[in-house]
XYZ file of C-alpha atoms in Angstrom:
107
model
C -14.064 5.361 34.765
C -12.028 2.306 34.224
C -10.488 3.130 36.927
C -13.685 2.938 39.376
C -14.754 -0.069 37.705
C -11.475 -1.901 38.822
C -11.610 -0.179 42.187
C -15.145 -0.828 42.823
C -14.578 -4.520 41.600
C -11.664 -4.945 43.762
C -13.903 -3.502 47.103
C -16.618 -6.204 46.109
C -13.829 -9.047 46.440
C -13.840 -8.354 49.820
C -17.501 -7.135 50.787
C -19.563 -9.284 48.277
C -22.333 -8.781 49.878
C -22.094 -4.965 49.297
C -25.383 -3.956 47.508
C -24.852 -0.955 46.735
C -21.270 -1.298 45.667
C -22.639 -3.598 42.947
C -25.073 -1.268 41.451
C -22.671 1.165 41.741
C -20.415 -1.282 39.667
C -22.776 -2.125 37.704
C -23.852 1.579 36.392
C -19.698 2.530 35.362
C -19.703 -0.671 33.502
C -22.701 0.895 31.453
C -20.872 4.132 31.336
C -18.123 2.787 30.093
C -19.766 0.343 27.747
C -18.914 -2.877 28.918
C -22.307 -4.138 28.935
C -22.167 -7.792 29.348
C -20.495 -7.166 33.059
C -22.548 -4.458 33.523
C -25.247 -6.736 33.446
C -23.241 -9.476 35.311
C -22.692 -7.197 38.289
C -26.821 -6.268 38.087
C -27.662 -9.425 38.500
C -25.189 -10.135 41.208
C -27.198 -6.534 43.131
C -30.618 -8.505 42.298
C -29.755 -11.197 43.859
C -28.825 -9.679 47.382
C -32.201 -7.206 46.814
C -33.996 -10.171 47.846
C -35.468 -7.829 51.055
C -36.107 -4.899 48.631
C -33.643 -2.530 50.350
C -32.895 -1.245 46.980
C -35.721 0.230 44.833
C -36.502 -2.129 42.038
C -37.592 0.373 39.924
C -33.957 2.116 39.614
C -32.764 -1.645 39.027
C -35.530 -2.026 36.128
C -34.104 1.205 34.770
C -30.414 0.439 34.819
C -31.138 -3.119 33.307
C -33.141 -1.219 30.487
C -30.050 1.380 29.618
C -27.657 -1.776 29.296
C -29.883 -4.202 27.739
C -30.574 -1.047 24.865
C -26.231 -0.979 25.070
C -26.573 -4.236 23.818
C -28.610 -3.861 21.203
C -31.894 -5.488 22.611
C -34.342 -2.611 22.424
C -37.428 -4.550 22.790
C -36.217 -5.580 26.271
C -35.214 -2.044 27.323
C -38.668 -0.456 26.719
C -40.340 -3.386 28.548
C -38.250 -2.679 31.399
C -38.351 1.004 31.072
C -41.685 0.625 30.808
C -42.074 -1.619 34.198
C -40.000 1.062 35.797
C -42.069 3.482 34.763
C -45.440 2.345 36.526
C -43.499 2.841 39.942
C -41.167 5.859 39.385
C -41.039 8.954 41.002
C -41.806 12.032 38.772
C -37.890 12.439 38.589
C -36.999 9.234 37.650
C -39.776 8.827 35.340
C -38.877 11.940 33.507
C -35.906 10.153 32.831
C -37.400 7.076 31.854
C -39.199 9.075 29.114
C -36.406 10.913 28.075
C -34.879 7.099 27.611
C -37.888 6.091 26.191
C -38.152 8.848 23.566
C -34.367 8.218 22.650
C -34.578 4.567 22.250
C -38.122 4.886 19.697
C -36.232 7.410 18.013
C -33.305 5.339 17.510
C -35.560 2.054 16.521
C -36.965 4.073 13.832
């Protein structure tokens, strides 16, 4: 994984403007528990969403898993939450699953 995080980082030095590439980067960061550039390289895919190419709700989602890797549960269920009102019944099955993992953790 640390390996696709350096690849994938490398690509984006020459294709910043690669959406994708940055969630992409953005979800091994999380994977691999790097959280603060994990969210760093979310931010950076936010920013070129700015047409909505990208469903926000998967964004909301991915912010929520790092922002519970750093410790800051209440923002992870208010974005799971958010991404919840718009997901498809896939996704928001796994939004609940998250959701029933991170109030079992907080208690």
């Amino acid at each position: 994984m640390k390996r696709a995080a350096a690849s994938l980082a490398s690509a984006l030095e020459q294709q910043p403007g690669n959406l994708r590439a940055w969630v992409q980067l953005a979800e091994v960061y999380r994977e691999i528990e790097r959280y603060p550039e994990a969210l760093d390289a979310l931010q950076q895919a936010r920013a070129l969403n700015a047409n909505g190419q990208f469903p926000t709700t998967e964004m909301d989602f991915i912010e929520a898993r790092i922002r519970a890797g750093l410790g800051e549960t209440d923002a992870a269920q208010e974005l799971a939450n958010q991404a919840l009102l718009t997901a498809d019944s896939d996704l928001a099955a796994q939004i609940n699953a998250f959701l029933d993992e991170l109030n079992g953790s907080a208690e």
